[in-house]
């Protein structure tokens, strides 16, 4: 089934819509947070359905591994390429060929637009983690497309 | 990773759920942004149209379906190839008008509404209106102007979901002005 393509088209439309609905000076921040919120809800739903028959996670790292492997494979058809942590609640997930940036030109020209294409995914991860009992802040950065890094900061409860 | 084995089987289902949930998030957002359901319906149709005009290319590339001889063939391709490919369902094609320019797609199940219930205050919302836009957009790119609308919807208590499609005209290719 080719529904991946469908998701990508839908994702692009969502970005397009949110972006056109928010205009003015604060436009970019508002747009990103709206997308992030949408992703959050989707992440919650996905993880809930995905983990309903599985064993309990051992610890935080186990949860992160799950996000990097199973979750990422399902959503983006590949695993996270690199996971780093400082063992103090900060994790960096690196994807060298992030699917939602893959359709954009790899040069510097559209680098400014990258945050819009990552916001939904940030929310997806935050929502997923939140439903697994891990409260976090997720941000993303891109230096060279289509590679990107997601930074997950765990909020201790 | 002992856990992996029982999860991998779910991958396919997960993927359609990703789409379903994302679509749900979008409709929710639209309902927040717009005052009335008509506006939301219109916006959904427009977004569908934008998807359709791009999707047709993906479709033609993947399916290697050739030119259709008539509208009946088009209907079959939409139901048996396109819907199957993108949504994993095969609607039935029925209720042809005598002139052969209008038919219905009957969807036994609609993946878009898997987790959806319409609240009472959104009784005029056409939740899956995106599909109409997609069909209209995609067919426009192959020179067919069509009118697409929902005739029945399980979300509103009907037994099946019915999409009614009407052929309007063949779009002639116009050369840009001043181009020979």
Short mmCIF file of N, CA and C in Angstrom, two decimals, chain A residues 1-7 9-10 13-14 17-18 21 34 38 41-42 45-46 49-58 62 65-66 69-71 73-75 77 79 120 124, chain B residues 1 3-4 6-7 10-19 21-23 25-27 29-30 33-34 43 46-48 50-51 54-55 58 62 84-89 115 130:
data_model
loop_
_atom_site.label_atom_id
_atom_site.label_comp_id
_atom_site.label_asym_id
_atom_site.label_seq_id
_atom_site.Cartn_x
_atom_site.Cartn_y
_atom_site.Cartn_z
N UNK A 1 0.84 -1.20 0.00
CA UNK A 1 0.00 0.00 0.00
C UNK A 1 0.88 1.25 0.00
N UNK A 2 0.41 2.25 -0.69
CA UNK A 2 1.24 3.43 -0.87
C UNK A 2 0.81 4.56 0.04
N UNK A 3 0.35 4.21 1.23
CA UNK A 3 -0.19 5.28 2.06
C UNK A 3 0.86 6.21 2.66
N UNK A 4 2.14 5.79 2.55
CA UNK A 4 3.20 6.71 2.99
C UNK A 4 3.14 7.98 2.19
N UNK A 5 2.99 7.80 0.89
CA UNK A 5 2.92 8.96 0.01
C UNK A 5 1.77 9.85 0.43
N UNK A 6 0.67 9.20 0.75
CA UNK A 6 -0.52 9.93 1.16
C UNK A 6 -0.24 10.75 2.42
N UNK A 7 0.47 10.14 3.37
CA UNK A 7 0.79 10.87 4.59
C UNK A 7 1.66 12.09 4.29
N UNK A 9 1.85 13.82 1.53
CA UNK A 9 1.04 14.86 0.88
C UNK A 9 0.19 15.58 1.93
N UNK A 10 -0.39 14.79 2.81
CA UNK A 10 -1.24 15.39 3.83
C UNK A 10 -0.42 16.30 4.75
N UNK A 13 0.24 19.53 3.14
CA UNK A 13 -0.96 20.37 3.13
C UNK A 13 -1.21 20.99 4.50
N UNK A 14 -0.98 20.20 5.53
CA UNK A 14 -1.18 20.70 6.89
C UNK A 14 -0.25 21.88 7.14
N UNK A 17 -1.40 24.84 5.20
CA UNK A 17 -2.59 25.44 5.80
C UNK A 17 -2.24 26.27 7.03
N UNK A 18 -1.52 25.64 7.97
CA UNK A 18 -1.20 26.32 9.22
C UNK A 18 -0.40 27.58 8.93
N UNK A 21 -2.69 30.27 7.59
CA UNK A 21 -3.65 30.77 8.57
C UNK A 21 -2.99 31.75 9.54
N UNK A 34 1.55 25.38 16.70
CA UNK A 34 0.31 24.74 16.28
C UNK A 34 0.58 23.35 15.71
N UNK A 38 -0.52 19.53 17.10
CA UNK A 38 -1.21 18.51 16.32
C UNK A 38 -0.43 17.20 16.39
N UNK A 41 -0.88 15.21 19.74
CA UNK A 41 -2.10 14.40 19.84
C UNK A 41 -1.96 13.10 19.04
N UNK A 42 -1.36 13.22 17.87
CA UNK A 42 -1.18 12.03 17.03
C UNK A 42 -0.20 11.06 17.68
N UNK A 45 -1.88 9.09 20.44
CA UNK A 45 -2.76 8.05 19.92
C UNK A 45 -1.99 6.87 19.38
N UNK A 46 -0.93 7.18 18.62
CA UNK A 46 -0.15 6.10 18.00
C UNK A 46 0.47 5.20 19.04
N UNK A 49 -1.91 2.91 20.90
CA UNK A 49 -2.36 1.72 20.18
C UNK A 49 -1.21 0.75 19.93
N UNK A 50 -0.04 1.30 19.82
CA UNK A 50 1.12 0.50 19.46
C UNK A 50 1.61 -0.37 20.62
N UNK A 51 1.49 0.12 21.83
CA UNK A 51 2.11 -0.57 22.96
C UNK A 51 1.11 -1.35 23.81
N UNK A 52 -0.11 -1.47 23.30
CA UNK A 52 -1.12 -2.01 24.21
C UNK A 52 -0.89 -3.48 24.58
N UNK A 53 -0.20 -4.23 23.71
CA UNK A 53 0.02 -5.63 24.04
C UNK A 53 1.47 -5.93 24.42
N UNK A 54 2.23 -4.93 24.72
CA UNK A 54 3.64 -5.20 24.96
C UNK A 54 4.00 -5.06 26.44
N UNK A 55 5.16 -5.61 26.73
CA UNK A 55 5.61 -5.60 28.13
C UNK A 55 5.97 -4.19 28.57
N UNK A 56 5.99 -3.98 29.85
CA UNK A 56 6.35 -2.71 30.43
C UNK A 56 7.81 -2.35 30.12
N UNK A 57 8.09 -1.11 29.96
CA UNK A 57 9.47 -0.71 29.70
C UNK A 57 10.28 -0.71 30.99
N UNK A 58 11.57 -1.08 30.83
CA UNK A 58 12.44 -1.16 32.01
C UNK A 58 12.71 0.20 32.61
N UNK A 62 15.17 2.55 27.85
CA UNK A 62 14.39 1.54 27.13
C UNK A 62 13.29 2.21 26.31
N UNK A 65 14.87 3.92 23.34
CA UNK A 65 15.24 2.95 22.31
C UNK A 65 14.02 2.55 21.50
N UNK A 66 12.92 2.41 22.21
CA UNK A 66 11.68 2.07 21.52
C UNK A 66 11.29 3.15 20.51
N UNK A 69 13.75 2.96 17.54
CA UNK A 69 13.66 1.79 16.65
C UNK A 69 12.25 1.56 16.14
N UNK A 70 11.39 1.04 17.00
CA UNK A 70 10.07 0.61 16.54
C UNK A 70 9.22 1.76 16.04
N UNK A 71 9.15 2.78 16.88
CA UNK A 71 8.29 3.92 16.54
C UNK A 71 8.76 4.58 15.25
N UNK A 73 10.63 3.39 12.88
CA UNK A 73 10.49 2.51 11.73
C UNK A 73 9.06 2.53 11.20
N UNK A 74 8.14 2.53 12.12
CA UNK A 74 6.73 2.54 11.69
C UNK A 74 6.35 3.83 11.00
N UNK A 75 6.79 4.92 11.56
CA UNK A 75 6.37 6.20 11.02
C UNK A 75 7.21 6.61 9.82
N UNK A 77 9.83 4.58 8.30
CA UNK A 77 10.41 3.50 7.51
C UNK A 77 11.91 3.31 7.71
N UNK A 79 15.25 3.40 11.00
CA UNK A 79 15.53 3.69 12.40
C UNK A 79 16.27 5.02 12.52
N UNK A 120 5.88 19.07 13.47
CA UNK A 120 4.90 18.01 13.67
C UNK A 120 5.57 16.79 14.31
N UNK A 124 5.08 14.74 17.70
CA UNK A 124 4.85 13.29 17.65
C UNK A 124 5.67 12.59 18.73
N UNK B 1 16.55 -7.87 21.17
CA UNK B 1 15.27 -7.21 21.38
C UNK B 1 14.13 -8.22 21.27
N UNK B 3 11.19 -7.82 22.25
CA UNK B 3 9.91 -7.18 22.06
C UNK B 3 9.57 -7.01 20.58
N UNK B 4 10.64 -6.89 19.80
CA UNK B 4 10.48 -6.54 18.40
C UNK B 4 9.54 -7.48 17.63
N UNK B 6 6.86 -9.27 18.14
CA UNK B 6 5.41 -9.16 18.07
C UNK B 6 4.95 -7.79 17.58
N UNK B 7 5.88 -6.87 17.45
CA UNK B 7 5.47 -5.54 17.01
C UNK B 7 5.51 -5.38 15.50
N UNK B 10 2.58 -5.29 13.15
CA UNK B 10 1.62 -4.20 13.19
C UNK B 10 1.97 -3.03 12.27
N UNK B 11 3.16 -3.10 11.67
CA UNK B 11 3.67 -1.94 10.96
C UNK B 11 2.69 -1.37 9.96
N UNK B 12 2.08 -2.25 9.19
CA UNK B 12 1.19 -1.78 8.15
C UNK B 12 -0.01 -1.04 8.71
N UNK B 13 -0.57 -1.65 9.74
CA UNK B 13 -1.74 -1.05 10.36
C UNK B 13 -1.39 0.30 10.97
N UNK B 14 -0.24 0.32 11.63
CA UNK B 14 0.24 1.54 12.26
C UNK B 14 0.28 2.70 11.27
N UNK B 15 0.73 2.33 10.05
CA UNK B 15 0.90 3.37 9.06
C UNK B 15 -0.39 4.01 8.66
N UNK B 16 -1.42 3.21 8.49
CA UNK B 16 -2.68 3.81 8.11
C UNK B 16 -3.25 4.56 9.31
N UNK B 17 -2.89 4.10 10.51
CA UNK B 17 -3.35 4.82 11.69
C UNK B 17 -2.68 6.18 11.79
N UNK B 18 -1.42 6.24 11.39
CA UNK B 18 -0.72 7.52 11.39
C UNK B 18 -1.47 8.51 10.51
N UNK B 19 -1.87 8.03 9.35
CA UNK B 19 -2.60 8.90 8.43
C UNK B 19 -3.96 9.29 9.01
N UNK B 21 -4.96 9.37 12.12
CA UNK B 21 -4.84 10.27 13.27
C UNK B 21 -4.42 11.67 12.85
N UNK B 22 -3.50 11.74 11.89
CA UNK B 22 -3.05 13.04 11.43
C UNK B 22 -4.21 13.80 10.79
N UNK B 23 -4.99 13.08 10.02
CA UNK B 23 -6.15 13.70 9.41
C UNK B 23 -7.12 14.20 10.48
N UNK B 25 -6.35 15.13 13.50
CA UNK B 25 -5.78 16.33 14.11
C UNK B 25 -6.04 17.55 13.24
N UNK B 26 -5.95 17.34 11.94
CA UNK B 26 -6.19 18.45 11.02
C UNK B 26 -7.64 18.93 11.09
N UNK B 27 -8.56 18.00 11.05
CA UNK B 27 -9.97 18.40 11.10
C UNK B 27 -10.28 19.12 12.41
N UNK B 29 -8.23 20.84 14.18
CA UNK B 29 -7.67 22.19 14.10
C UNK B 29 -8.56 23.11 13.26
N UNK B 30 -9.05 22.59 12.16
CA UNK B 30 -9.92 23.40 11.29
C UNK B 30 -11.20 23.80 12.03
N UNK B 33 -10.40 26.63 14.14
CA UNK B 33 -10.08 27.87 13.42
C UNK B 33 -11.27 28.52 12.75
N UNK B 34 -12.22 27.71 12.30
CA UNK B 34 -13.35 28.29 11.56
C UNK B 34 -14.61 28.27 12.39
N UNK B 43 -12.66 24.16 3.19
CA UNK B 43 -11.21 24.10 3.36
C UNK B 43 -10.69 22.68 3.14
N UNK B 46 -10.57 21.96 -0.47
CA UNK B 46 -9.46 22.66 -1.12
C UNK B 46 -8.14 21.94 -0.87
N UNK B 47 -7.95 21.50 0.36
CA UNK B 47 -6.71 20.79 0.67
C UNK B 47 -6.66 19.47 -0.08
N UNK B 48 -7.79 18.82 -0.17
CA UNK B 48 -7.86 17.58 -0.94
C UNK B 48 -7.48 17.82 -2.39
N UNK B 50 -5.57 20.12 -3.60
CA UNK B 50 -4.11 20.29 -3.69
C UNK B 50 -3.38 18.96 -3.63
N UNK B 51 -3.89 18.05 -2.81
CA UNK B 51 -3.26 16.74 -2.73
C UNK B 51 -3.51 15.98 -4.04
N UNK B 54 -1.32 16.56 -7.07
CA UNK B 54 0.02 15.98 -6.95
C UNK B 54 -0.03 14.46 -6.94
N UNK B 55 -1.08 13.97 -6.29
CA UNK B 55 -1.19 12.52 -6.12
C UNK B 55 -1.33 11.79 -7.45
N UNK B 58 1.94 10.60 -8.77
CA UNK B 58 2.40 9.45 -8.00
C UNK B 58 1.63 8.20 -8.42
N UNK B 62 3.18 4.82 -10.17
CA UNK B 62 3.14 3.55 -9.46
C UNK B 62 2.30 2.49 -10.15
N UNK B 84 -7.66 1.15 -3.65
CA UNK B 84 -6.94 -0.01 -3.12
C UNK B 84 -5.51 0.39 -2.75
N UNK B 85 -4.89 1.13 -3.64
CA UNK B 85 -3.49 1.47 -3.46
C UNK B 85 -3.30 2.40 -2.26
N UNK B 86 -4.13 3.42 -2.16
CA UNK B 86 -3.87 4.43 -1.15
C UNK B 86 -4.60 4.22 0.16
N UNK B 87 -5.78 3.63 0.11
CA UNK B 87 -6.52 3.48 1.37
C UNK B 87 -6.75 2.01 1.74
N UNK B 88 -6.36 1.11 0.83
CA UNK B 88 -6.50 -0.30 1.15
C UNK B 88 -7.94 -0.80 1.13
N UNK B 89 -8.82 -0.07 0.49
CA UNK B 89 -10.20 -0.54 0.38
C UNK B 89 -10.62 -0.55 -1.08
N UNK B 115 -11.55 6.26 14.05
CA UNK B 115 -11.67 6.57 15.49
C UNK B 115 -12.59 7.76 15.73
N UNK B 130 -12.18 15.75 2.36
CA UNK B 130 -10.88 15.74 1.69
C UNK B 130 -10.90 14.83 0.47
#
